[in-house]
Coordinates of C-alpha atoms in Angstrom, one line a residue:
M29 CA -3.9 29.1 -0.4
E30 CA -1.3 26.8 0.0
S31 CA -0.1 24.0 -2.1
I32 CA 1.7 21.4 -1.9
Y33 CA 4.4 23.0 -4.3
H34 CA 4.6 26.0 -2.1
R35 CA 5.5 23.7 0.6
F36 CA 7.8 21.6 -1.1
N37 CA 9.4 24.8 -2.5
R38 CA 10.3 26.2 0.6
I39 CA 11.4 22.6 1.8
A40 CA 13.6 22.8 -0.7
N41 CA 15.4 26.2 0.0
T42 CA 15.8 25.1 3.6
Y43 CA 17.6 22.1 2.3
A44 CA 19.1 22.3 -1.1
S45 CA 22.5 20.3 -0.6
R46 CA 20.9 17.3 1.2
P47 CA 19.6 14.0 -0.2
A48 CA 16.1 14.0 -1.3
I49 CA 15.9 10.4 -3.5
M50 CA 18.1 7.5 -4.1
W51 CA 17.2 4.8 -6.6
H52 CA 18.8 2.3 -8.5
G53 CA 20.7 3.7 -11.7
R54 CA 21.1 1.2 -15.1
F55 CA 24.8 0.5 -12.5
R56 CA 24.6 1.7 -9.5
W57 CA 22.6 3.4 -7.1
K58 CA 22.3 7.1 -7.1
T59 CA 20.9 10.2 -5.2
M60 CA 19.8 13.3 -5.7
S61 CA 19.6 16.6 -4.0
Y62 CA 16.6 19.0 -3.1
Q63 CA 17.9 21.4 -5.2
K64 CA 18.4 18.9 -8.3
L65 CA 15.1 17.4 -7.4
R66 CA 13.8 21.1 -7.7
S67 CA 15.2 21.6 -10.8
Q68 CA 14.0 19.3 -12.9
I69 CA 10.8 19.9 -11.8
E70 CA 10.9 23.1 -12.9
A71 CA 12.5 22.0 -16.3
V72 CA 9.7 19.3 -16.4
A73 CA 6.8 22.3 -15.5
S74 CA 8.3 24.6 -18.2
V75 CA 7.7 22.4 -21.2
M76 CA 4.0 21.5 -20.1
S77 CA 3.3 25.3 -19.5
N78 CA 4.9 26.1 -23.1
N79 CA 2.9 23.3 -24.5
N80 CA -0.4 25.4 -22.8
L81 CA -1.5 23.1 -20.9
A82 CA -4.5 25.3 -18.6
V83 CA -4.9 25.0 -15.0
G84 CA -7.2 22.3 -14.3
D85 CA -5.8 20.0 -17.0
R86 CA -5.7 16.4 -15.9
V87 CA -2.8 14.6 -16.5
V88 CA -2.3 10.5 -16.3
I89 CA 0.8 8.6 -15.0
L90 CA 1.0 5.6 -15.7
S91 CA 4.8 4.2 -14.3
E92 CA 6.2 1.9 -11.6
N93 CA 7.7 3.5 -8.7
R94 CA 11.0 5.9 -10.1
P95 CA 12.0 9.2 -8.9
E96 CA 10.6 10.9 -12.3
W97 CA 6.5 10.1 -10.8
L98 CA 7.3 12.3 -7.9
V99 CA 9.1 14.8 -10.6
A100 CA 6.2 14.7 -12.9
D101 CA 3.3 15.2 -9.9
L102 CA 4.8 17.9 -8.1
A103 CA 5.4 19.3 -12.0
C104 CA 2.0 18.6 -12.0
N105 CA 0.9 20.5 -8.5
K106 CA 2.9 23.6 -9.5
L107 CA 1.4 24.2 -12.4
G108 CA -2.3 24.0 -10.8
L109 CA -2.5 20.6 -12.7
V110 CA -4.8 17.8 -11.7
S111 CA -2.7 14.6 -11.4
V112 CA -4.1 11.2 -12.8
P113 CA -2.7 8.1 -10.7
I114 CA -3.3 4.6 -12.8
H115 CA -2.2 1.5 -11.3
F116 CA 0.6 0.0 -13.7
T117 CA -0.7 -3.5 -12.9
S118 CA -4.7 -2.1 -14.3
N119 CA -5.6 -3.8 -16.9
I120 CA -5.2 -2.1 -20.6
K121 CA -9.5 -1.2 -20.0
T122 CA -9.5 0.4 -16.7
I123 CA -6.2 2.7 -18.3
E124 CA -8.3 3.8 -21.3
Y125 CA -11.4 3.7 -19.3
I126 CA -9.2 6.7 -16.5
L127 CA -7.8 8.3 -19.4
R128 CA -11.1 8.9 -21.1
N129 CA -13.1 10.0 -18.2
S130 CA -10.3 12.3 -16.8
G131 CA -9.8 13.9 -20.1
S132 CA -6.4 13.3 -19.8
R133 CA -4.1 16.6 -21.6
W134 CA -1.1 14.6 -21.3
L135 CA 0.2 11.1 -19.8
F136 CA 3.5 10.3 -18.6
V137 CA 4.2 6.6 -18.3
S138 CA 7.3 4.9 -18.1
P139 CA 9.4 2.0 -20.9
K140 CA 8.0 -1.1 -19.7
M141 CA 3.7 0.1 -19.7
W142 CA 4.2 2.3 -23.1
Q143 CA 5.8 -1.3 -24.2
L144 CA 2.8 -3.2 -23.3
H145 CA 0.1 -1.2 -23.7
Q146 CA 1.4 1.5 -26.8
S147 CA -1.1 1.3 -29.8
T148 CA -3.9 1.6 -27.2
L149 CA -2.1 5.0 -25.6
R150 CA -1.6 6.8 -29.1
T151 CA -5.0 5.9 -30.3
V152 CA -6.4 7.4 -27.1
S153 CA -4.2 10.3 -26.9
Q154 CA -4.9 11.2 -30.6
E155 CA -8.8 10.9 -29.6
L156 CA -9.0 13.2 -27.2
R157 CA -6.1 15.3 -28.5
M158 CA -3.4 15.5 -26.1
K159 CA -0.4 17.6 -25.8
A160 CA 1.5 15.3 -25.8
I161 CA 3.2 11.8 -23.9
T162 CA 5.6 11.7 -22.0
V163 CA 8.0 8.4 -21.6
L164 CA 10.3 8.7 -18.7
M165 CA 13.0 7.2 -19.3
D166 CA 17.0 8.4 -18.3
M167 CA 18.7 5.9 -21.0
Q168 CA 16.6 6.7 -24.7
H169 CA 18.0 2.9 -26.1
E170 CA 15.2 1.3 -23.8
L171 CA 13.2 1.8 -26.7
N172 CA 13.7 1.8 -29.9
K173 CA 13.7 5.1 -32.5
D174 CA 10.2 3.5 -33.9
D175 CA 8.9 3.0 -30.5
L176 CA 9.7 7.2 -29.8
T177 CA 7.7 8.5 -32.7
G178 CA 6.4 11.7 -31.6
V179 CA 6.6 11.2 -28.2
I180 CA 8.8 13.4 -25.8
T181 CA 11.1 11.7 -23.7
Y182 CA 11.8 12.9 -20.1
K183 CA 15.6 13.5 -21.0
E184 CA 13.6 15.7 -23.2
M185 CA 11.8 17.0 -20.9
L186 CA 14.8 18.2 -19.1
D187 CA 16.6 20.4 -21.5
G188 CA 13.0 22.8 -20.7
V189 CA 13.9 26.4 -19.5
G190 CA 12.2 29.4 -18.3
D191 CA 10.8 29.2 -15.0
A192 CA 7.4 28.4 -15.1
E193 CA 5.0 30.4 -12.4
I194 CA 3.4 28.9 -9.3
A195 CA -0.5 28.3 -10.3
I196 CA -3.1 27.7 -7.9
N197 CA -6.0 25.2 -8.4
N198 CA -7.3 23.6 -5.3
L199 CA -7.9 20.1 -6.8
A200 CA -5.1 18.8 -6.8
S201 CA -5.6 15.2 -7.8
I202 CA -8.1 12.4 -9.4
V203 CA -7.4 9.4 -7.4
Y204 CA -9.9 6.5 -9.0
T205 CA -10.8 3.6 -6.6
S206 CA -12.5 0.7 -8.0
G207 CA -15.6 -1.0 -6.9
T208 CA -17.2 -4.0 -6.6
T209 CA -19.0 -3.7 -9.7
G210 CA -18.6 -0.7 -12.2
N211 CA -16.5 1.2 -13.3
P212 CA -13.8 2.9 -10.9
K213 CA -14.7 6.0 -9.6
G214 CA -12.2 9.5 -9.5
V215 CA -12.3 10.7 -5.9
M216 CA -11.3 14.3 -5.7
L217 CA -8.8 15.2 -3.3
T218 CA -7.5 18.8 -3.0
N219 CA -4.6 20.7 -1.7
Q220 CA -6.3 21.0 1.0
T221 CA -7.3 17.4 1.7
F222 CA -3.9 15.9 1.6
L223 CA -1.6 18.9 3.5
H224 CA -3.7 18.4 6.0
N225 CA -3.1 14.8 6.7
V226 CA 0.1 15.4 6.3
D227 CA 0.2 18.5 9.2
A228 CA -1.8 15.9 11.4
S229 CA -0.2 13.0 10.8
T230 CA 3.3 14.5 11.2
S231 CA 1.7 16.4 14.9
L232 CA 1.4 12.8 16.5
I233 CA 4.9 11.3 14.5
P234 CA 7.6 13.1 14.0
I235 CA 9.6 13.4 11.0
F236 CA 13.2 14.6 11.1
P237 CA 15.5 15.7 7.8
T238 CA 18.0 12.9 9.1
D239 CA 15.3 10.4 8.2
R240 CA 14.7 8.1 4.8
F241 CA 11.6 6.3 3.6
M242 CA 11.3 3.4 1.2
S243 CA 9.2 3.4 -0.7
F244 CA 7.9 0.0 -2.6
L245 CA 3.9 0.5 -2.3
P246 CA 2.5 2.0 -5.6
L247 CA 2.4 6.1 -5.2
S248 CA -0.4 5.4 -7.4
H249 CA -2.0 3.9 -4.1
V250 CA -3.2 7.5 -1.7
L251 CA -1.0 6.3 1.3
E252 CA 1.8 5.7 -0.5
R253 CA 1.2 9.3 -2.0
M254 CA 0.9 11.8 0.8
A255 CA 2.6 9.0 4.0
G256 CA 5.6 7.7 1.5
S257 CA 5.9 10.6 -1.4
F258 CA 4.6 14.4 0.4
I259 CA 5.6 13.3 4.4
P260 CA 9.2 13.1 3.2
V261 CA 9.7 16.4 1.0
L262 CA 7.9 18.4 3.1
S263 CA 9.8 17.2 5.6
G264 CA 13.3 17.7 4.8
A265 CA 14.0 14.0 4.7
S266 CA 14.9 11.9 2.0
I267 CA 12.9 8.6 0.0
G268 CA 14.8 5.4 -1.4
Y269 CA 13.5 4.0 -4.1
A270 CA 13.3 -0.1 -3.8
R271 CA 13.6 -2.0 -7.0
S272 CA 10.3 -4.1 -7.1
I273 CA 8.6 -5.9 -4.8
K274 CA 11.3 -8.5 -5.8
T275 CA 14.5 -7.7 -4.8
I276 CA 13.0 -5.7 -0.9
T277 CA 14.9 -7.7 1.4
A278 CA 18.1 -6.7 -0.6
D279 CA 16.6 -3.4 -1.0
F280 CA 16.3 -2.7 3.2
H281 CA 19.9 -3.9 3.6
I282 CA 21.0 -0.8 0.7
I283 CA 18.4 1.8 1.6
R284 CA 18.2 1.2 5.5
P285 CA 15.3 3.1 5.6
T286 CA 14.7 4.8 9.5
V287 CA 10.4 5.3 8.3
L288 CA 8.5 2.4 6.7
I289 CA 4.9 2.4 4.7
S290 CA 3.5 -1.1 4.5
V291 CA 0.7 -2.8 4.5
P292 CA 0.6 -6.4 6.4
K293 CA 1.4 -8.7 4.2
I294 CA 5.0 -7.7 4.1
F295 CA 5.4 -8.4 7.8
E296 CA 3.1 -11.4 8.6
R297 CA 4.9 -12.8 5.8
T298 CA 8.4 -12.1 6.9
L299 CA 7.2 -13.4 10.4
E300 CA 6.0 -16.6 8.9
K301 CA 9.4 -17.0 7.1
I302 CA 11.5 -16.4 10.0
I303 CA 9.5 -18.8 12.3
A304 CA 10.2 -21.3 9.8
G305 CA 14.0 -20.4 9.7
I306 CA 14.3 -20.8 13.7
R307 CA 12.2 -24.3 13.4
H308 CA 15.5 -25.2 11.2
K309 CA 17.7 -24.0 13.9
P310 CA 18.9 -26.7 16.7
R311 CA 16.4 -27.9 19.3
V312 CA 18.3 -25.8 22.2
L313 CA 18.1 -22.7 20.8
Q314 CA 14.7 -23.2 19.0
R315 CA 13.5 -24.3 22.3
L316 CA 15.6 -20.5 24.0
F317 CA 13.7 -18.6 20.6
F318 CA 10.4 -19.3 21.9
C319 CA 10.9 -19.3 26.0
C320 CA 12.5 -16.4 25.7
L321 CA 9.2 -14.7 24.1
R322 CA 7.4 -16.0 26.7
K323 CA 9.1 -14.2 29.1
S324 CA 9.2 -10.7 30.7
E325 CA 10.5 -8.3 28.1
H326 CA 12.8 -7.3 30.6
G327 CA 16.1 -8.8 32.3
W328 CA 17.9 -11.9 31.6
W329 CA 15.5 -13.3 29.1
Q330 CA 15.4 -9.7 26.9
Q331 CA 19.1 -9.6 27.1
R332 CA 19.7 -13.3 25.6
L333 CA 17.1 -12.5 23.2
D334 CA 19.0 -9.5 22.2
R335 CA 22.5 -11.1 21.6
L336 CA 20.9 -14.4 20.3
F337 CA 18.1 -12.6 17.7
Y338 CA 17.6 -9.0 18.2
H339 CA 20.4 -7.4 16.2
K340 CA 19.5 -10.3 12.8
I341 CA 16.1 -9.4 12.9
K342 CA 15.9 -6.1 12.6
G343 CA 18.5 -6.1 9.8
I344 CA 16.2 -7.7 8.1
F345 CA 14.8 -4.2 7.7
G346 CA 17.9 -2.8 7.4
G347 CA 19.3 -2.0 10.5
R348 CA 18.1 1.2 11.7
L349 CA 14.7 1.3 11.7
R350 CA 12.6 3.9 13.8
F351 CA 8.7 2.4 13.4
A352 CA 7.1 1.5 10.7
I353 CA 3.4 2.5 9.7
C354 CA 1.0 0.1 8.7
G355 CA -2.3 0.7 6.6
G356 CA -4.8 -0.7 3.8
A357 CA -5.6 -3.6 6.1
A358 CA -5.7 -4.8 9.6
I359 CA -2.1 -6.6 10.9
N360 CA -2.5 -9.6 13.1
E361 CA -1.7 -8.9 16.6
R362 CA 0.8 -11.4 17.2
A363 CA 3.1 -10.0 14.0
I364 CA 2.8 -6.6 16.5
R365 CA 3.7 -8.1 19.5
F366 CA 6.6 -10.2 18.2
F367 CA 8.5 -7.3 15.8
A368 CA 8.0 -5.1 19.2
R369 CA 9.9 -8.0 21.6
M370 CA 12.5 -7.4 17.9
G371 CA 12.8 -3.7 18.1
V372 CA 10.5 -2.9 15.2
T373 CA 8.1 -0.8 16.6
I374 CA 4.5 -1.4 13.9
Y375 CA 1.9 1.6 14.4
Q376 CA -1.2 0.7 12.5
G377 CA -3.4 2.8 10.8
Y378 CA -7.0 3.2 9.0
G379 CA -8.2 5.1 6.4
L380 CA -9.7 5.4 2.5
T381 CA -8.9 6.6 -0.8
E382 CA -11.6 9.5 0.1
T383 CA -9.9 10.2 2.8
S384 CA -6.4 11.3 1.7
P385 CA -6.2 9.0 3.2
V386 CA -5.4 9.3 7.6
I387 CA -8.7 8.6 9.4
S388 CA -6.9 7.2 12.2
V389 CA -3.5 6.2 13.6
N390 CA -1.3 4.5 16.6
W391 CA 1.7 6.9 17.7
S392 CA 4.1 6.4 20.7
G393 CA 2.2 8.6 22.6
A394 CA -1.0 6.5 22.4
N395 CA 0.1 2.9 20.7
K396 CA -3.2 0.5 22.0
L397 CA -2.8 -2.9 20.1
G398 CA -5.7 -4.0 18.4
T399 CA -6.8 -1.1 17.6
T400 CA -6.6 1.6 14.6
G401 CA -5.4 4.4 16.8
K402 CA -7.6 7.9 17.5
P403 CA -8.8 10.6 15.3
L404 CA -6.1 12.3 13.3
P405 CA -6.6 16.1 14.5
G406 CA -9.2 17.6 13.3
V407 CA -10.8 14.3 11.9
M408 CA -14.0 13.1 13.9
V409 CA -15.4 10.2 13.5
K410 CA -19.1 8.5 15.6
I411 CA -20.2 5.3 14.7
G412 CA -23.9 4.7 12.5
A413 CA -26.7 3.0 14.3
D414 CA -25.8 0.2 11.8
K415 CA -22.0 0.3 13.5
E416 CA -21.0 1.6 10.1
V417 CA -18.0 4.6 10.6
L418 CA -18.7 7.8 9.7
V419 CA -15.7 10.2 8.9
K420 CA -16.1 14.4 9.1
G421 CA -12.9 16.7 8.5
D422 CA -10.1 18.5 6.3
N423 CA -8.7 15.2 5.3
V424 CA -12.5 14.2 3.3
M425 CA -12.3 14.1 -0.7
F426 CA -14.2 16.8 -2.4
G427 CA -16.2 14.4 -4.3
Y428 CA -16.1 12.0 -7.6
W429 CA -15.8 12.4 -10.5
Q430 CA -17.9 13.9 -12.5
D431 CA -20.6 11.5 -10.5
E432 CA -22.7 13.7 -8.2
D433 CA -25.2 10.5 -8.0
K434 CA -22.5 8.7 -6.3
T435 CA -21.3 11.3 -4.6
K436 CA -24.6 11.7 -2.9
E437 CA -24.5 7.9 -2.1
V438 CA -21.7 8.1 0.3
F439 CA -22.9 11.2 2.2
T440 CA -24.7 11.8 4.8
E441 CA -27.5 14.8 4.2
D442 CA -25.7 15.9 7.2
G443 CA -21.9 15.9 5.3
W444 CA -21.0 12.6 7.1
L445 CA -19.2 10.3 4.7
L446 CA -19.9 6.9 4.7
T447 CA -16.5 4.5 4.7
G448 CA -18.5 1.0 4.2
D449 CA -16.2 -0.2 7.1
L450 CA -17.6 -1.2 10.7
G451 CA -16.2 -0.1 14.0
F452 CA -16.5 1.1 17.6
V453 CA -14.6 3.6 19.4
D454 CA -13.5 2.4 22.8
H455 CA -14.4 4.4 26.2
E456 CA -10.8 5.4 25.1
G457 CA -11.8 6.8 22.1
Y458 CA -9.5 4.0 19.7
L459 CA -10.5 3.4 16.9
T460 CA -11.5 -1.1 16.0
I461 CA -12.5 -1.5 12.7
V462 CA -14.2 -4.6 12.3
G463 CA -14.4 -5.7 8.5
R464 CA -16.4 -4.4 5.4
K465 CA -19.9 -4.1 5.7
K466 CA -20.4 -5.4 2.1
D467 CA -17.6 -8.5 3.3
V468 CA -19.3 -9.7 6.6
I469 CA -21.0 -13.3 5.6
V470 CA -24.0 -13.4 7.0
M471 CA -24.3 -17.1 7.9
S472 CA -28.0 -19.2 7.8
N473 CA -28.5 -19.4 11.6
G474 CA -28.4 -15.7 11.6
K475 CA -24.7 -15.2 12.9
N476 CA -22.6 -12.1 11.2
V477 CA -19.1 -13.1 10.6
S478 CA -16.1 -10.5 9.2
P479 CA -14.1 -12.8 7.3
E480 CA -11.3 -11.2 7.6
Q481 CA -10.0 -11.8 11.1
I482 CA -10.5 -15.9 10.3
E483 CA -8.0 -15.2 7.2
S484 CA -5.8 -13.0 9.3
E485 CA -5.0 -16.1 11.1
L486 CA -4.6 -19.2 8.6
N487 CA -2.6 -16.7 6.7
L488 CA -0.4 -16.8 9.7
S489 CA 0.3 -20.2 9.5
P490 CA 4.1 -20.8 8.4
Y491 CA 2.2 -23.3 5.7
I492 CA -1.0 -20.9 4.0
A493 CA 0.2 -18.3 1.9
Q494 CA -2.8 -16.7 1.0
S495 CA -6.6 -18.0 1.8
I496 CA -10.4 -16.7 1.5
V497 CA -13.4 -17.5 3.9
V498 CA -16.7 -17.9 2.5
G499 CA -20.5 -19.3 3.4
H500 CA -23.0 -16.6 3.2
H501 CA -26.2 -18.0 3.8
Q502 CA -24.8 -20.9 4.4
A503 CA -25.2 -23.3 7.8
Y504 CA -20.7 -23.2 8.2
L505 CA -17.7 -21.5 7.0
G506 CA -15.5 -23.1 4.0
A507 CA -12.3 -21.6 2.7
I508 CA -10.1 -21.7 -0.3
V509 CA -6.4 -21.7 0.7
V510 CA -3.4 -21.2 -1.5
P511 CA 0.1 -23.4 -0.1
D512 CA 3.0 -21.7 0.9
Y513 CA 5.5 -23.7 -1.2
E514 CA 7.8 -21.9 -0.3
N515 CA 8.2 -22.4 3.0
L516 CA 6.7 -25.7 2.5
K517 CA 10.2 -26.5 0.2
Q518 CA 12.2 -25.0 3.3
E519 CA 10.8 -27.1 6.0
F520 CA 10.7 -30.6 4.6
G521 CA 13.1 -30.3 1.4
E522 CA 12.7 -33.0 -1.0
V523 CA 10.4 -35.1 1.6
Q524 CA 7.1 -36.1 -0.3
V525 CA 4.3 -34.9 2.3
D526 CA 0.3 -34.5 2.3
V527 CA -0.1 -30.4 1.9
K528 CA -3.8 -30.7 2.4
K529 CA -3.5 -32.9 5.9
L530 CA -0.9 -30.4 7.0
I531 CA -3.6 -27.4 5.7
G532 CA -6.3 -29.2 7.2
Q533 CA -4.2 -29.7 10.6
E534 CA -3.6 -25.7 10.8
I535 CA -7.2 -25.1 10.7
E536 CA -8.1 -27.2 13.2
R537 CA -5.7 -25.2 15.6
I538 CA -6.7 -21.9 14.4
N539 CA -10.1 -23.6 14.8
D540 CA -9.7 -23.9 18.5
Q541 CA -9.3 -19.7 18.5
M542 CA -12.4 -19.3 17.3
A543 CA -15.6 -19.1 18.1
H544 CA -17.9 -22.2 17.2
F545 CA -19.8 -20.6 14.6
E546 CA -16.3 -19.2 13.2
H547 CA -14.8 -22.4 12.5
V548 CA -14.1 -23.7 9.3
R549 CA -15.1 -27.0 8.4
K550 CA -14.3 -27.0 4.4
F551 CA -11.6 -26.2 2.4
E552 CA -10.3 -26.8 -0.5
V553 CA -6.8 -26.4 -1.1
Q554 CA -5.6 -23.8 -5.0
E555 CA -2.1 -24.7 -6.1
Q556 CA -1.6 -21.3 -8.0
P557 CA -2.2 -18.1 -5.5
F558 CA -4.4 -14.6 -6.0
S559 CA -2.4 -12.2 -8.2
I560 CA -2.6 -8.5 -9.4
E561 CA -2.6 -9.8 -13.1
K562 CA -5.7 -11.5 -12.2
D563 CA -7.3 -8.9 -10.5
E564 CA -7.6 -10.6 -7.6
L565 CA -5.4 -8.9 -5.5
T566 CA -5.5 -4.5 -5.5
P567 CA -1.9 -3.1 -6.0
T568 CA -1.5 -3.4 -1.5
L569 CA -1.7 -7.0 -2.1
K570 CA -5.7 -7.0 -0.5
I571 CA -8.2 -9.7 -1.8
R572 CA -11.0 -8.7 -4.5
R573 CA -13.2 -10.7 -2.6
H574 CA -15.7 -10.1 -5.2
I575 CA -13.3 -11.1 -8.3
I576 CA -12.1 -14.5 -6.0
E577 CA -15.9 -15.9 -5.8
Q578 CA -16.5 -15.1 -9.5
H579 CA -13.3 -17.3 -10.4
F580 CA -13.4 -20.5 -8.2
S581 CA -17.3 -20.3 -8.1
N582 CA -17.3 -24.0 -8.7
I583 CA -14.9 -25.0 -6.3
I584 CA -16.7 -22.4 -3.5
A585 CA -20.2 -24.4 -4.4
K586 CA -18.2 -27.9 -4.0
L587 CA -17.5 -27.0 -0.4
F588 CA -21.3 -26.8 0.3

């Protein structure tokens, strides 16, 4: 059986001198070749091997995106260890639960996470009798000596000698995904499921050694892990690690990616800012811009659009982008159309943590707007009697870690995975996702509403940053809306505006595009944005509906 490390090792032999990764060090941007990357992996693996870790032992990685994350992940895979990523935005209760539930034997942790949670991590480590804690740091002065007592630094691990033997263990990783209630569930993904997803995806969307990916979504999220990490290093391409989500605009110009793995929010927010910027241009340029967008994609109009706007907008993403893959949630069709006119191709896909993650995707030979594409080769999709999407294939998880009951709940008797998503497959074989089964709003008049589609339209308004639509068992829909104060300031400056009135006008405009029963009748403005820190957003910026509804239950009650 082939492992992820087996594949990487062959690629490292072929492309030894080519750049594998780039990142920002203490003072400047650095690069590392495939040969050097493999050397670090071998050193780290040798230290873990010498500490008598056994095949199948779990190793937790708690860190922001950084080169050491990749090294730790591949070192684990080489030894047949099971890597267990934890979102670095997780609260300490969740971190502690995953450490204990997985029975972790080793912990890789970033300096920031170590400073935040050192006391608890030390306590849990002692109780679990972990072999060691490694602080991922390339500058030892990031922490003081007391902080480093009893731990191994990453620099010390790089002094490891010897070439540990490659071990085979089908279970490659346990990725915890949080549900609406209860504790997170550990999704067991194997070498086979990951490699199937890599091979099936690249058979449709070829990746070349000259490609460069930009990594900014959390590596603890399976989409970034598979598509933004495994695919490039198993294709001889390179990865540029963004410094943070806050520096992403500047990092685009430095990394200059050719491939981008993203979520809808990035493109939708970028579109909002572009439109807000255009509205500050002279009126003649505004008219020309919007006129060009409405005209044919060929001829004089496209030439004017290219000359005046195209190169600047494509330059936002570094100027070399071949395409972007967008997953994690549905992206607004208007955003895809807009960027396509600007020369930025976005392929929408669909998947779950439980499917490693890609189920379907659009690509250059089959790209249908509004759908999530056709199923990958080797992946079967069918629609259940209640319109739920069911999946079967080599990309599907082995089950939930130490939870047979939950595993049985998500599989039919004949082995189909219940995704929890509602959708349909059209006559051409394209899959469209309508929304989460559990999120459908059942109104008192019997109408079923998928709130995601309405929220997508609301969030495209230049005055709205975030929104959530509510109305379960009610006669009409309501919404909580977070204003986009950055865009409001850019457009109106210091002029005082009635924000609620402005947003009300936007909602009326959007209501005109919706069916009558989908109209938002009442709304409330929430000043503070929904945040990851308050558990209201996932690491990929999707709203956690049940958490927000709990936090704002009093405001929601006033809407009805």
